Structure formats: C-alpha cells, structure tokens
XYZ file of C-alpha atoms in Angstrom:
260
model
C 14.882 7.923 31.134
C 15.432 10.050 28.072
C 12.950 12.915 27.838
C 12.919 12.899 24.046
C 12.868 10.109 21.498
C 12.957 10.615 17.790
C 9.619 9.763 16.132
C 11.285 7.358 13.697
C 12.297 5.056 16.556
C 8.704 4.721 17.663
C 7.440 3.494 14.294
C 5.663 0.124 14.386
C 7.250 -3.012 12.931
C 6.828 -2.709 9.197
C 5.959 -6.434 8.812
C 2.650 -5.568 10.534
C 1.716 -3.082 7.816
C 0.905 -5.443 4.958
C -2.229 -4.255 3.204
C -2.491 -1.194 5.445
C -2.257 2.499 4.527
C 0.118 4.429 6.788
C -0.291 8.183 6.886
C 2.539 10.004 8.661
C 4.020 13.470 9.027
C 7.511 14.856 8.317
C 8.940 13.450 11.551
C 9.020 10.012 9.912
C 9.979 11.033 6.378
C 12.778 8.857 5.085
C 13.313 6.924 1.816
C 14.414 3.922 3.811
C 11.043 3.834 5.582
C 9.115 4.279 2.373
C 10.929 1.400 0.796
C 10.505 -0.821 3.899
C 6.748 -0.206 3.985
C 6.331 -0.944 0.287
C 8.571 -4.067 0.546
C 6.314 -5.319 3.399
C 3.252 -4.903 1.157
C 2.024 -1.751 2.802
C 0.929 1.635 1.494
C 2.190 5.038 2.611
C 1.165 8.691 2.314
C 3.430 11.479 3.653
C 4.170 15.121 3.284
C 7.356 15.975 1.480
C 10.232 17.786 3.133
C 10.776 21.197 1.568
C 14.444 20.447 0.949
C 13.832 17.013 -0.670
C 15.375 16.459 -4.068
C 12.566 15.185 -6.294
C 13.616 14.592 -9.926
C 10.587 14.445 -12.287
C 10.593 11.081 -14.020
C 7.141 11.435 -15.558
C 4.481 14.156 -15.637
C 0.916 12.983 -15.118
C -0.919 16.351 -14.891
C -0.444 20.003 -14.113
C 3.058 20.509 -15.653
C 4.686 20.508 -19.070
C 6.198 17.239 -20.084
C 9.259 19.203 -21.084
C 10.086 19.490 -17.383
C 10.943 15.739 -17.045
C 14.401 15.420 -15.557
C 14.216 18.705 -13.544
C 14.007 18.926 -9.745
C 10.344 19.416 -8.850
C 10.653 21.631 -5.745
C 13.095 24.031 -7.446
C 10.488 25.032 -10.079
C 8.559 28.343 -10.065
C 4.867 27.563 -9.409
C 3.600 31.117 -9.128
C 1.418 30.717 -12.242
C 0.221 27.209 -11.450
C -1.925 28.102 -8.434
C -5.193 26.175 -8.113
C -4.128 23.230 -10.208
C -3.376 19.747 -8.906
C 0.142 18.716 -9.976
C 1.049 15.067 -10.174
C 4.330 13.524 -11.234
C 6.261 10.318 -10.707
C 9.722 10.537 -9.183
C 12.460 7.894 -8.982
C 15.167 7.410 -6.366
C 18.026 4.859 -6.232
C 18.046 3.510 -2.699
C 20.206 0.620 -1.476
C 20.522 -0.706 -5.012
C 16.761 -0.513 -5.683
C 15.098 1.930 -8.022
C 12.110 3.411 -6.159
C 9.259 4.980 -8.146
C 6.613 6.953 -6.311
C 3.821 9.435 -6.981
C 4.289 13.039 -5.873
C 1.151 15.213 -5.810
C 0.855 18.905 -5.079
C -2.188 20.860 -3.900
C -2.295 24.653 -3.907
C -2.668 26.237 -0.471
C -4.268 29.693 -0.864
C -3.310 30.820 2.602
C 0.402 30.105 2.277
C 0.283 30.845 -1.482
C 2.287 27.755 -2.323
C 1.898 24.052 -2.926
C 1.738 21.358 -0.278
C 3.448 18.235 -1.597
C 2.708 14.600 -0.807
C 4.508 11.394 -1.709
C 2.731 8.065 -1.882
C 2.578 4.587 -3.473
C -1.216 4.589 -3.242
C -2.850 4.539 -6.653
C -6.060 6.375 -5.650
C -7.306 9.330 -7.705
C -5.054 12.324 -7.189
C -7.830 14.595 -5.823
C -8.303 12.116 -2.943
C -4.713 12.337 -1.680
C -5.051 15.533 0.360
C -8.395 14.657 1.952
C -6.892 11.281 2.900
C -3.902 12.941 4.455
C -6.196 15.142 6.505
C -7.537 11.985 8.205
C -4.180 11.830 10.079
C -5.478 14.694 12.190
C -8.073 12.292 13.645
C -5.212 10.473 15.400
C -4.007 13.777 16.832
C -7.534 14.415 18.152
C -7.553 11.013 19.866
C -4.332 11.840 21.680
C -5.770 15.237 22.570
C -8.890 13.607 23.917
C -6.771 11.193 26.047
C -4.830 14.123 27.479
C -7.690 16.554 28.064
C -10.415 14.139 29.188
C -8.833 10.875 30.162
C -5.928 12.310 32.236
C -3.048 10.970 30.097
C -1.248 14.218 30.883
C -1.792 14.024 34.627
C 1.436 12.166 35.418
C 3.285 13.840 38.252
C 5.540 10.900 39.208
C 8.945 10.103 37.833
C 8.543 6.433 38.789
C 8.663 4.307 35.622
C 6.131 1.743 36.974
C 3.626 4.467 37.994
C 4.039 6.247 34.666
C 3.434 2.953 32.772
C 0.389 2.097 34.963
C -1.227 5.530 34.497
C -0.655 5.440 30.739
C -2.166 1.949 30.487
C -5.159 3.161 32.515
C -5.608 6.025 30.124
C -5.399 3.677 27.113
C -7.906 1.326 28.714
C -10.260 4.294 29.285
C -9.877 5.258 25.656
C -10.583 1.708 24.433
C -13.651 1.660 26.687
C -14.884 4.857 25.044
C -15.110 2.956 21.778
C -18.097 1.184 23.247
C -19.787 4.562 23.523
C -18.800 5.342 19.949
C -20.107 2.064 18.527
C -23.428 2.180 20.396
C -23.839 5.883 19.709
C -23.198 5.393 16.023
C -26.187 3.139 15.751
C -28.440 5.830 17.236
C -27.789 8.626 14.753
C -28.083 9.239 10.968
C -25.317 8.467 8.531
C -24.185 12.101 8.034
C -24.122 12.535 11.819
C -21.920 9.423 12.138
C -19.350 11.045 9.887
C -19.370 14.080 12.209
C -18.741 12.130 15.389
C -15.765 13.267 17.441
C -13.530 11.179 19.667
C -13.017 14.283 21.821
C -16.751 14.486 22.386
C -16.935 10.728 22.992
C -14.107 10.994 25.557
C -15.920 13.766 27.420
C -19.034 11.634 27.507
C -16.983 8.673 28.784
C -16.035 10.816 31.801
C -19.681 11.748 32.431
C -20.665 8.021 32.314
C -17.614 6.697 34.132
C -19.574 5.784 37.261
C -22.060 3.801 35.226
C -19.206 1.994 33.492
C -17.599 1.121 36.816
C -20.898 -0.216 38.207
C -21.304 -2.438 35.180
C -17.734 -3.666 35.254
C -17.986 -4.517 39.001
C -21.376 -6.132 38.639
C -22.286 -7.003 35.057
C -25.927 -7.556 35.816
C -28.673 -6.922 33.261
C -29.856 -3.956 35.269
C -26.509 -2.181 35.146
C -26.079 -2.985 31.455
C -29.521 -1.653 30.552
C -28.829 1.492 32.600
C -25.555 2.087 30.852
C -27.089 1.414 27.422
C -29.989 3.773 28.188
C -27.628 6.629 29.083
C -25.459 6.085 26.058
C -28.500 6.366 23.829
C -29.716 9.363 25.749
C -26.434 11.226 25.091
C -25.878 9.997 21.508
C -26.558 13.438 20.049
C -23.708 14.845 22.110
C -21.146 12.738 20.246
C -21.217 14.599 16.897
C -20.391 18.148 15.917
C -23.650 20.214 15.959
C -22.243 22.337 13.144
C -21.676 19.446 10.767
C -24.156 20.811 8.209
C -22.238 24.078 8.017
C -18.687 22.732 8.317
C -17.679 19.592 6.504
C -15.528 17.242 8.576
C -12.563 15.308 7.109
C -14.543 12.084 7.139
C -17.530 13.763 5.487
C -15.276 15.219 2.776
C -13.565 11.940 1.879
C -16.934 10.106 1.884
C -18.445 12.760 -0.405
C -15.481 12.612 -2.836
C -15.621 8.813 -2.933
C -19.345 8.887 -3.681
C -18.901 11.571 -6.371
C -16.175 9.394 -7.955
C -18.604 6.531 -8.303
C -21.096 8.652 -10.287
C-alpha cells in the first residue's frame, strides 16, 4: 500500500457538496476544484497559495481602484497593515470565466497579509473567523489519535488496519452522544467552549458504562450512563473560556454584532 496519498485524491465527491460550505487548506488548492464545487452548487473557502497569480478585477475595499488589472500578491502592502483588503479576481478556466472574492487580513506576528479566496458572500470580516473553524476538524483527528487509539496501529495487515480505524471512528461517533447530552447541561457560552478533545477523553473514562449499556440496554444501565454524563458535563468545556475566546465563540459574537 502506498504510504502517502495526495490530499486532492481524498476529496469527497463534489456532487455531495450542494448547499454546503467547504473549508480547506492549501493541500487542496486548485482552480479546477474551486470551479467543480461552485458548479455543484457548493461554497468554498481556502487560503491562497503565495505564488498564485491573482489579477485584480475589482476593488471592494482597502486598495486604490487604480490598482485594477495588477497582480494582487505582487503589490507592496507595508503601509496597509491592519486593514481588511477585499477584491474580486477573475480566471479563465476550461473555457469558463471564474470570478471569486479574495480577502486579506493583516497578521501582526508575520507582518504580512493572509489571503483567502471564496465564493461565499458573507461579510468580509467574517471570512477569517470562519476559516479558523477548520481547526476544529484537526482537533477531532487529534482527539481520535490521542484518546481513541486511532494511532495505535502496529499491524501492516490491510483488514486489521481497516477494522481498527472503523473502531476508532465508531468510538468517535459514540462520543457525540456525550457531546449532545452534555450540551443540554451547560449554559450557552459554555456550549461554544466545548472541546471534542475533552469529550473524547471523557468517552474513555465512561467507556465501561457505554459497553454495559450496549450489551444490555436496560433502563438501569441507561440511567447510570446518563447520570455520569451529566455529572461530568462541566469537564467538556474549556475552563478558561471567559479569558480566551474560542473560534466558535468569536464567530457567534461577530454574527450577533452584525445583527445589531
């Protein structure tokens, strides 16, 4: 079996993405993919490659309109720090003229802009917080590896590898029960601070109670499992959520502020 497969080959069938927002990193970046998602009725949000050629077709904010026609990433942004920059770019692909939004956010640590391309027509200031939500998926994988033993595969047998991975996925899906029940036990701001890593650790603690319920789904075993989930509900969210805003908290706050 090949030890490495390019990310692009693992992308889901685009016809399944109608009406969905797909947020992906540079490993998937490709105009063909962007066009395929949009053609299927989907939405996308991706970082831009640093060597991408992005001609400015229209300036929305942050730049002089005199820059239309120039290559966006070749410009000097040393005096633009702190501003959101938004433009439209066009690209001729396979006989189709593609027109997408490109939005830049100043990164004070790297002292440069991070650029994003999307066909989503949400307010520009929401684009970066939305992209940050992609990290939640990374945390789910991390939780599966660290708590649910997805990285404990010592066999080279294809059937054993597949069985162990399916078991890890099943354990992760089971942990959603903890998440859903725990969500109902805490306040709204605590719900936005809940972590799948914490939920996965709790799933390990309650694994025996889960097994007892699955083997004998009596009312007694169910009530015992439910009682323990409620008992540990406060362990599912970041205790520092009032001092450190989570990605979900930030996007929720920005959406609420936009409604005012």
